[in-house]
Short mmCIF file of C-alpha atoms in Angstrom, two decimals:
data_model
loop_
_atom_site.label_atom_id
_atom_site.label_comp_id
_atom_site.label_asym_id
_atom_site.label_seq_id
_atom_site.Cartn_x
_atom_site.Cartn_y
_atom_site.Cartn_z
CA MET L 1 -43.26 25.80 47.26
CA SER L 2 -44.61 26.65 43.90
CA TRP L 3 -45.94 25.20 40.71
CA ALA L 4 -42.56 23.50 40.20
CA PHE L 5 -43.70 20.88 42.70
CA LEU L 6 -46.72 20.07 40.56
CA ARG L 7 -44.52 19.96 37.49
CA ASN L 8 -42.20 17.42 39.14
CA LEU L 9 -45.17 15.37 40.32
CA LEU L 10 -46.65 15.22 36.84
CA SER L 11 -43.27 14.31 35.31
CA GLY L 12 -43.08 11.41 37.76
CA VAL L 13 -46.58 10.27 36.83
CA ASN L 14 -45.68 10.32 33.14
CA LYS L 15 -43.50 7.21 33.54
CA TYR L 16 -46.44 5.01 34.57
CA SER L 17 -49.04 6.36 32.16
CA THR L 18 -50.48 5.04 28.94
CA GLY L 19 -50.06 7.00 25.69
CA ILE L 20 -53.30 8.92 26.23
CA GLY L 21 -52.17 9.63 29.81
CA ARG L 22 -49.01 11.26 28.44
CA ILE L 23 -51.06 13.43 26.10
CA TRP L 24 -53.14 14.45 29.14
CA VAL L 25 -49.97 15.43 31.03
CA ALA L 26 -48.79 17.46 28.02
CA VAL L 27 -52.16 19.25 27.75
CA VAL L 28 -52.15 20.04 31.49
CA PHE L 29 -48.59 21.41 31.29
CA MET L 30 -48.79 23.44 28.12
CA PHE L 31 -52.37 24.61 27.91
CA ARG L 32 -53.36 24.88 31.55
CA LEU L 33 -50.40 25.34 33.88
CA LEU L 34 -48.23 27.40 31.53
CA VAL L 35 -51.14 29.57 30.34
CA TYR L 36 -52.14 30.11 33.98
CA VAL L 37 -48.67 31.17 35.10
CA ALA L 38 -47.59 33.08 31.99
CA ALA L 39 -50.80 34.87 31.11
CA ALA L 40 -53.90 34.42 33.25
CA GLU L 41 -52.42 35.27 36.67
CA ASN L 42 -51.52 38.79 35.55
CA ILE L 43 -54.99 39.56 34.29
CA TRP L 44 -56.56 38.98 37.69
CA LYS L 45 -53.63 40.51 39.61
CA HIS L 46 -55.18 43.88 40.46
CA GLU L 47 -58.84 42.91 40.15
CA HIS L 48 -59.81 44.43 43.48
CA ASP L 49 -57.94 47.71 42.94
CA GLU L 50 -59.39 48.11 39.48
CA PHE L 51 -62.96 47.28 40.55
CA GLU L 52 -64.62 50.69 40.56
CA CYS L 53 -68.02 51.77 41.85
CA ASN L 54 -69.79 55.01 41.03
CA ILE L 55 -69.92 56.09 44.65
CA LYS L 56 -67.75 57.77 47.26
CA GLN L 57 -69.30 55.89 50.23
CA PRO L 58 -66.44 54.13 52.10
CA GLY L 59 -66.81 50.38 52.28
CA CYS L 60 -69.30 50.14 49.43
CA GLU L 61 -66.72 48.97 46.87
CA ASN L 62 -65.33 46.33 49.24
CA VAL L 63 -68.76 44.97 50.05
CA CYS L 64 -69.86 44.86 46.41
CA PHE L 65 -66.64 43.17 45.26
CA ASP L 66 -67.02 40.57 47.96
CA HIS L 67 -70.63 39.95 46.99
CA PHE L 68 -69.93 39.44 43.29
CA PHE L 69 -66.64 37.54 43.65
CA PRO L 70 -66.92 35.21 46.68
CA VAL L 71 -63.96 33.22 45.35
CA SER L 72 -61.95 34.79 42.56
CA HIS L 73 -61.82 32.98 39.19
CA ILE L 74 -58.07 32.72 39.35
CA ARG L 75 -58.12 31.02 42.76
CA LEU L 76 -60.75 28.53 41.59
CA TRP L 77 -58.58 27.87 38.54
CA ALA L 78 -55.52 27.19 40.73
CA LEU L 79 -57.53 24.89 43.01
CA GLN L 80 -58.84 23.04 39.98
CA LEU L 81 -55.32 22.49 38.64
CA ILE L 82 -54.09 21.17 41.97
CA MET L 83 -57.11 18.90 42.61
CA VAL L 84 -57.09 17.48 39.11
CA SER L 85 -53.38 16.58 39.25
CA THR L 86 -53.55 14.96 42.69
CA PRO L 87 -55.30 11.62 41.87
CA SER L 88 -52.22 10.71 39.84
CA LEU L 89 -50.40 10.50 43.18
CA LEU L 90 -52.39 7.33 43.94
CA VAL L 91 -50.63 5.57 41.06
CA VAL L 92 -47.20 6.81 42.18
CA PHE L 93 -47.89 5.61 45.75
CA HIS L 94 -49.05 2.19 44.56
CA VAL L 95 -45.92 1.69 42.43
CA ALA L 96 -43.75 2.78 45.37
CA TYR L 97 -45.64 0.31 47.59
CA ARG L 98 -44.97 -2.51 45.09
CA GLU L 99 -41.27 -1.67 44.89
CA ASN L 100 -41.09 -1.50 48.69
CA ARG L 101 -42.73 -4.91 48.97
CA GLU L 102 -40.22 -6.40 46.57
CA LYS L 103 -37.37 -4.93 48.57
CA HIS L 104 -38.88 -6.16 51.84
CA HIS L 105 -39.32 -9.73 50.62
CA ASN L 106 -36.00 -9.55 48.76
CA GLN L 107 -37.42 -11.30 45.71
CA LYS L 108 -39.00 -10.40 42.40
CA LEU L 109 -42.76 -10.40 43.11
CA TYR L 110 -43.82 -8.49 40.01
CA LYS L 111 -42.64 -8.80 36.42
CA ASN L 112 -42.44 -5.01 36.33
CA PRO L 113 -43.67 -2.89 39.26
CA GLY L 114 -44.56 -0.04 36.91
CA LYS L 115 -46.69 -2.10 34.50
CA ILE L 116 -50.42 -1.42 34.67
CA ASP L 117 -51.96 -4.75 35.65
CA GLY L 118 -53.85 -6.29 38.56
CA GLY L 119 -54.10 -3.94 41.53
CA LEU L 120 -52.30 -1.10 39.77
CA LEU L 121 -54.93 -1.19 37.01
CA CYS L 122 -57.67 -0.64 39.61
CA THR L 123 -55.72 2.23 41.15
CA TYR L 124 -55.18 3.76 37.72
CA LEU L 125 -58.86 3.47 36.81
CA ILE L 126 -59.88 5.01 40.15
CA SER L 127 -57.47 7.90 39.58
CA LEU L 128 -58.99 8.48 36.12
CA ILE L 129 -62.53 8.47 37.52
CA LEU L 130 -61.51 10.88 40.29
CA LYS L 131 -59.79 13.23 37.82
CA THR L 132 -62.85 13.32 35.57
CA GLY L 133 -65.20 13.80 38.54
CA LEU L 134 -63.16 16.69 39.91
CA GLU L 135 -63.00 18.41 36.52
CA ILE L 136 -66.79 18.21 36.20
CA ILE L 137 -67.30 19.43 39.78
CA PHE L 138 -65.15 22.49 39.18
CA LEU L 139 -66.84 23.31 35.88
CA VAL L 140 -70.24 23.11 37.58
CA LEU L 141 -68.91 25.25 40.45
CA PHE L 142 -67.69 27.93 38.02
CA TYR L 143 -71.04 27.85 36.24
CA LYS L 144 -73.13 28.09 39.41
CA LEU L 145 -70.98 30.71 41.20
CA TYR L 146 -70.82 33.11 38.28
CA ASN L 147 -74.12 32.47 36.49
CA GLY L 148 -72.57 30.96 33.41
CA PHE L 149 -69.16 31.74 32.00
CA LYS L 150 -69.85 35.39 31.18
CA ILE L 151 -68.22 38.32 32.92
CA PRO L 152 -70.29 41.50 32.69
CA ARG L 153 -68.78 44.97 32.34
CA LEU L 154 -71.21 46.40 34.82
CA VAL L 155 -72.84 44.98 37.94
CA LYS L 156 -75.53 46.72 39.99
CA CYS L 157 -74.99 46.54 43.72
CA ASP L 158 -77.37 47.52 46.55
CA ILE L 159 -75.84 46.03 49.67
CA LYS L 160 -75.32 48.09 52.85
CA PRO L 161 -73.46 50.49 53.20
CA CYS L 162 -74.11 51.37 49.55
CA PRO L 163 -76.99 53.85 49.48
CA ASN L 164 -79.56 52.71 46.85
CA THR L 165 -78.33 50.86 43.77
CA VAL L 166 -74.79 51.59 42.69
CA ASP L 167 -73.09 50.90 39.34
CA CYS L 168 -69.86 48.93 39.70
CA TYR L 169 -67.46 48.29 36.84
CA ILE L 170 -65.33 45.19 36.53
CA SER L 171 -61.86 45.61 35.03
CA LYS L 172 -60.85 43.76 31.82
CA PRO L 173 -64.08 41.75 31.51
CA THR L 174 -63.49 40.74 27.86
CA GLU L 175 -59.96 39.47 28.49
CA LYS L 176 -61.14 37.57 31.57
CA MET L 177 -63.99 36.01 29.60
CA ILE L 178 -61.65 34.89 26.81
CA PHE L 179 -59.39 33.13 29.30
CA LEU L 180 -62.36 31.66 31.13
CA TYR L 181 -63.58 30.09 27.87
CA PHE L 182 -60.05 28.84 27.28
CA LEU L 183 -60.13 27.21 30.74
CA VAL L 184 -63.49 25.58 30.01
CA ALA L 185 -62.27 24.30 26.61
CA THR L 186 -59.10 22.76 28.08
CA SER L 187 -61.08 21.21 30.97
CA CYS L 188 -63.47 19.62 28.48
CA LEU L 189 -60.52 18.37 26.42
CA CYS L 190 -59.03 16.80 29.54
CA ILE L 191 -62.39 15.17 30.40
CA VAL L 192 -62.55 13.68 26.88
CA LEU L 193 -58.96 12.40 27.18
CA ASN L 194 -59.67 10.84 30.58
CA LEU L 195 -62.86 9.15 29.34
CA SER L 196 -61.09 7.77 26.25
CA GLU L 197 -58.25 6.46 28.38
CA LEU L 198 -60.79 4.84 30.73
CA SER L 199 -62.64 3.11 27.86
CA TYR L 200 -59.36 2.08 26.20
CA LEU L 201 -58.06 0.45 29.39
CA ILE L 202 -61.37 -1.27 30.17
CA CYS L 203 -61.67 -2.63 26.61
CA LYS L 204 -58.01 -3.73 26.48
CA TYR L 205 -58.14 -5.64 29.75
CA SER L 206 -61.60 -7.15 29.14
CA ILE L 207 -60.35 -8.52 25.81
CA LYS L 208 -57.18 -9.81 27.51
CA CYS L 209 -59.24 -11.49 30.24
CA TYR L 210 -61.66 -13.01 27.74
CA LEU L 211 -58.83 -14.36 25.57
CA LYS L 212 -57.08 -15.87 28.60
CA ARG L 213 -60.28 -17.68 29.62
CA HIS L 214 -60.87 -18.79 26.04
CA VAL L 215 -57.33 -20.20 25.79
CA LYS L 216 -57.75 -21.96 29.18
CA LYS L 217 -61.05 -23.54 28.01
CA GLN L 218 -59.38 -24.83 24.86
CA HIS L 219 -56.71 -26.55 26.96
CA MET N 1 -43.27 26.64 36.79
CA ASP N 2 -42.67 29.08 34.02
CA TRP N 3 -41.05 29.38 30.64
CA GLY N 4 -38.11 27.34 32.04
CA THR N 5 -40.16 24.15 31.78
CA LEU N 6 -41.01 24.93 28.17
CA GLN N 7 -37.32 25.50 27.57
CA ALA N 8 -36.49 22.09 29.08
CA VAL N 9 -39.09 20.33 26.92
CA LEU N 10 -38.08 22.07 23.71
CA GLY N 11 -34.40 21.58 24.50
CA GLY N 12 -35.08 17.85 24.33
CA VAL N 13 -36.60 18.25 20.88
CA ASN N 14 -33.48 20.11 19.74
CA LYS N 15 -31.54 16.85 19.44
CA HIS N 16 -33.85 15.52 16.74
CA SER N 17 -34.21 18.70 14.72
CA THR N 18 -32.57 19.74 11.50
CA SER N 19 -30.06 22.63 11.57
CA ILE N 20 -32.72 25.09 10.54
CA GLY N 21 -34.91 23.72 13.34
CA LYS N 22 -32.11 24.41 15.82
CA ILE N 23 -31.78 27.99 14.56
CA TRP N 24 -35.55 28.39 14.92
CA LEU N 25 -35.39 27.19 18.53
CA THR N 26 -32.58 29.62 19.32
CA VAL N 27 -34.50 32.53 17.79
CA LEU N 28 -37.61 31.47 19.73
CA PHE N 29 -35.79 31.38 23.04
CA ILE N 30 -33.58 34.43 22.75
CA PHE N 31 -35.58 36.84 20.67
CA ARG N 32 -39.10 35.96 21.71
CA ILE N 33 -39.43 34.28 25.10
CA MET N 34 -36.53 36.11 26.69
CA ILE N 35 -37.56 39.50 25.29
CA LEU N 36 -41.13 38.85 26.41
CA VAL N 37 -40.14 38.00 29.96
CA VAL N 38 -37.31 40.49 30.44
CA ALA N 39 -38.59 43.55 28.62
CA ALA N 40 -42.06 43.42 27.13
CA GLU N 41 -43.84 42.39 30.34
CA LYS N 42 -42.49 45.49 32.08
CA VAL N 43 -43.58 47.81 29.30
CA TRP N 44 -47.15 46.50 29.50
CA GLY N 45 -47.01 46.11 33.29
CA ASP N 46 -48.80 49.33 34.13
CA GLU N 47 -51.08 49.41 31.11
CA GLN N 48 -54.36 49.79 32.93
CA ASP N 49 -53.08 51.90 35.82
CA ASP N 50 -51.60 54.44 33.46
CA PHE N 51 -54.48 54.40 30.99
CA VAL N 52 -55.95 57.83 31.73
CA CYS N 53 -59.25 59.27 30.55
CA ASN N 54 -60.22 62.89 30.57
CA THR N 55 -63.22 62.39 32.83
CA LEU N 56 -63.99 61.97 36.50
CA GLN N 57 -66.92 59.61 35.77
CA PRO N 58 -66.26 56.41 37.72
CA GLY N 59 -66.23 53.32 35.54
CA CYS N 60 -65.57 55.17 32.29
CA ARG N 61 -61.86 54.31 32.33
CA ASN N 62 -62.52 50.60 32.97
CA VAL N 63 -65.06 50.38 30.21
CA CYS N 64 -62.94 52.28 27.67
CA TYR N 65 -59.87 50.20 28.45
CA ASP N 66 -61.88 47.02 28.01
CA HIS N 67 -63.30 48.29 24.73
CA PHE N 68 -59.95 49.20 23.16
CA PHE N 69 -57.91 46.29 24.58
CA PRO N 70 -60.14 43.19 24.58
CA ILE N 71 -57.05 41.09 25.06
CA SER N 72 -53.70 42.59 25.93
CA HIS N 73 -50.73 42.31 23.53
CA ILE N 74 -48.67 40.60 26.18
CA ARG N 75 -51.24 37.85 26.70
CA LEU N 76 -51.62 37.32 22.97
CA TRP N 77 -47.84 36.92 22.66
CA ALA N 78 -47.75 34.44 25.54
CA LEU N 79 -50.53 32.41 23.88
CA GLN N 80 -48.77 32.65 20.51
CA LEU N 81 -45.53 31.34 21.99
CA ILE N 82 -47.33 28.48 23.73
CA PHE N 83 -49.26 27.46 20.61
CA VAL N 84 -46.22 27.76 18.37
CA SER N 85 -44.13 25.59 20.71
CA THR N 86 -46.75 22.86 21.09
CA PRO N 87 -46.25 21.10 17.72
CA ALA N 88 -42.65 20.38 18.74
CA LEU N 89 -44.14 18.23 21.50
CA LEU N 90 -45.62 15.96 18.83
CA VAL N 91 -42.10 15.23 17.61
CA ALA N 92 -40.87 14.62 21.16
CA MET N 93 -43.76 12.19 21.78
CA HIS N 94 -43.08 10.34 18.52
CA VAL N 95 -39.39 9.95 19.35
CA ALA N 96 -40.24 8.75 22.86
CA TYR N 97 -42.72 6.24 21.38
CA THR N 98 -40.09 4.95 18.89
CA ARG N 99 -37.57 4.48 21.70
CA HIS N 100 -40.22 2.75 23.84
CA GLU N 101 -40.99 0.32 20.99
CA LYS N 102 -37.31 -0.49 20.55
CA LYS N 103 -36.93 -1.11 24.29
CA ARG N 104 -40.00 -3.39 24.19
CA ARG N 105 -38.51 -5.38 21.32
CA PHE N 106 -35.24 -5.62 23.26
CA ARG N 107 -37.11 -6.93 26.30
CA ASN N 108 -38.90 -9.50 24.12
CA GLY N 109 -35.55 -10.96 23.19
CA GLU N 110 -34.50 -9.23 20.00
CA LYS N 111 -30.83 -8.45 19.83
CA ILE N 112 -30.60 -4.67 20.15
CA ASP N 113 -27.84 -2.91 22.04
CA ILE N 114 -29.48 -1.01 24.94
CA GLU N 115 -26.79 1.67 24.96
CA GLU N 116 -27.39 2.26 21.29
CA ILE N 117 -31.08 2.91 21.96
CA LYS N 118 -30.29 5.53 24.57
CA ASN N 119 -27.73 7.45 22.55
CA GLU N 120 -29.10 6.86 19.10
CA LYS N 121 -29.65 9.90 16.94
CA ILE N 122 -33.09 9.38 15.52
CA HIS N 123 -33.06 10.24 11.81
CA ILE N 124 -36.00 12.06 10.33
CA ARG N 125 -37.27 9.26 8.12
CA GLY N 126 -40.52 7.41 7.51
CA PRO N 127 -43.37 8.17 9.97
CA LEU N 128 -41.17 10.61 11.90
CA TRP N 129 -40.77 12.64 8.70
CA TRP N 130 -44.53 13.03 8.50
CA THR N 131 -44.81 14.00 12.18
CA TYR N 132 -41.97 16.49 11.86
CA THR N 133 -43.35 18.02 8.66
CA SER N 134 -46.86 18.32 10.14
CA SER N 135 -45.43 20.00 13.22
CA ILE N 136 -43.67 22.59 11.03
CA PHE N 137 -46.87 23.09 9.04
CA PHE N 138 -48.90 23.70 12.21
CA ARG N 139 -46.27 26.11 13.48
CA ILE N 140 -46.56 28.16 10.31
CA VAL N 141 -50.35 28.14 10.53
CA PHE N 142 -50.35 29.26 14.18
CA GLU N 143 -47.85 32.05 13.50
CA ALA N 144 -49.93 33.33 10.58
CA VAL N 145 -53.17 33.11 12.56
CA PHE N 146 -51.77 35.09 15.48
CA MET N 147 -50.23 37.73 13.22
CA TYR N 148 -53.61 38.16 11.57
CA VAL N 149 -55.42 38.29 14.93
CA PHE N 150 -53.08 41.09 16.05
CA TYR N 151 -53.67 43.00 12.83
CA TYR N 152 -57.43 42.55 12.99
CA MET N 153 -57.83 43.34 16.68
CA TYR N 154 -55.68 46.43 16.83
CA ASP N 155 -56.21 47.83 13.33
CA GLY N 156 -52.60 47.47 12.32
CA TYR N 157 -49.51 47.28 14.46
CA GLN N 158 -49.32 50.82 15.75
CA MET N 159 -50.33 51.82 19.26
CA PRO N 160 -52.18 55.15 19.20
CA ARG N 161 -51.46 57.86 21.77
CA LEU N 162 -55.07 58.89 22.04
CA VAL N 163 -58.28 56.97 21.68
CA LYS N 164 -61.74 58.50 21.67
CA CYS N 165 -64.24 56.60 23.73
CA GLU N 166 -68.02 56.92 23.94
CA ALA N 167 -69.02 53.69 25.68
CA TRP N 168 -71.52 54.01 28.51
CA PRO N 169 -71.11 55.36 31.29
CA CYS N 170 -68.75 57.87 29.69
CA PRO N 171 -70.66 61.09 29.08
CA ASN N 172 -70.33 62.11 25.38
CA THR N 173 -66.98 61.39 23.75
CA VAL N 174 -64.03 61.16 26.10
CA ASP N 175 -60.30 61.38 25.29
CA CYS N 176 -58.31 58.47 26.71
CA PHE N 177 -54.54 58.33 26.64
CA VAL N 178 -52.58 55.10 26.29
CA SER N 179 -49.42 54.77 28.38
CA ARG N 180 -46.04 54.42 26.55
CA PRO N 181 -47.42 54.18 23.03
CA THR N 182 -44.08 54.58 21.25
CA GLU N 183 -42.33 51.94 23.34
CA LYS N 184 -45.26 49.57 22.83
CA THR N 185 -45.25 50.19 19.06
CA THR N 186 -41.49 49.47 18.98
CA PHE N 187 -41.90 46.18 20.78
CA THR N 188 -44.93 45.22 18.69
CA ILE N 189 -42.98 45.77 15.47
CA PHE N 190 -39.99 43.90 16.92
CA MET N 191 -42.12 40.88 17.88
CA LEU N 192 -43.80 41.01 14.49
CA ALA N 193 -40.41 41.03 12.73
CA VAL N 194 -39.19 38.07 14.77
CA SER N 195 -42.45 36.19 14.06
CA GLY N 196 -41.82 36.83 10.38
CA ILE N 197 -38.27 35.52 10.67
CA CYS N 198 -39.52 32.40 12.46
CA MET N 199 -42.10 31.87 9.73
CA MET N 200 -39.39 32.18 7.06
CA LEU N 201 -37.22 29.67 8.93
CA ASN N 202 -40.14 27.25 9.17
CA LEU N 203 -40.92 27.62 5.45
CA ALA N 204 -37.23 27.07 4.60
CA GLU N 205 -37.13 23.97 6.80
CA LEU N 206 -40.33 22.62 5.24
CA SER N 207 -39.00 23.14 1.69
CA TYR N 208 -35.65 21.59 2.66
CA LEU N 209 -37.36 18.45 4.01
CA VAL N 210 -39.67 18.13 1.01
CA ILE N 211 -36.85 18.63 -1.52
CA LYS N 212 -34.63 16.17 0.35
CA ILE N 213 -37.27 13.44 0.29
CA CYS N 214 -38.08 14.10 -3.38
CA MET N 215 -34.41 13.80 -4.32
CA LYS N 216 -34.14 10.58 -2.33
CA GLU N 217 -37.19 9.11 -4.08
CA SER N 218 -35.89 10.13 -7.51
CA ARG N 219 -32.49 8.55 -6.70
CA LYS N 220 -34.27 5.31 -5.70
CA THR N 221 -36.26 5.14 -8.94
CA THR N 222 -33.23 5.86 -11.21
#
């Protein structure tokens, strides 16, 4: 079980997406998943070992690390990637349900089970709203947990068993900050793509609906 | 999920590339991605563990390492490879869109052979020419930008053996020793050379496409 599962899931979703949806899948693959696996993971690999405090008191380093990093950036990043890709499953399930129904009734109920119309349009819109919501939630979580998107070189810690205030040094803060900004930028790009896709679909189908009614009135 | 997926995506683009484009892809895979994964990652694997400073002051090593290596070579190369490969996706998307349009026209009743659509070699003409040329242009720009970033960040392409650090909390000036400087310099120069070759290939491909279209236009007018 690895990221390959997510890759296969997203490839499956690609078939039933609009053009903007396909760009979103490409951005998630290339700029988020691939960057995570090929570059970011290794930066945070030894973060606990390399976290150093100016003290010999046993337990102080552990306690300070735990206080400043309740959930590591890299784990939050992984969770974000998984959560943000999951709403697309709704669309895959709905298409599978349609195909199953056709098989069950042994007749062609839909012109094309994979075409985005009717119920599938609602499912698609809901998945877009969920994706956007989850992206925003994670960005806010990152911001609140770490007081902005900065990673300091030095943190001052005074939790028991550390005697008084102790200087603790974070490893590779600049590199981590660069990748954190990269994460924020790609998240924002994905939010923009999702919102444009949402508006595009709403406009397209409102116009279609309006034209249908207009044509009906004329007849 | 790793470079294998990138390979699968770019392999698809290979069908619609020119010969120079195919050579570029081969160079990218064998001399850059493979070298990065198989060799370079191991050379930089222990970079912080083996970065040693002549001081017992806790925190000095961390701070000095962060000061001299704001972003590691290996990460910059990974980003460079990702950015340089991305424009090829534009071409893949354009080809997929063209095929999709043809299938749509087929479904709407136009007489097009479905087998022909699947196996058709898409020629680089018309809008696809513009997409392909822009993708090559962006590749060249990204390569140049990353080569400059390397030069600017590390003051040239050589890895020093010793760096002198006086960032707080290091007391006074402290000598810090980089691990495997010669091996790192060798790989840096190798990756730089291959980037240069890729840039040359891209420039050659761009000129080839431009000359070809100019000759075609001049033949049409005469």
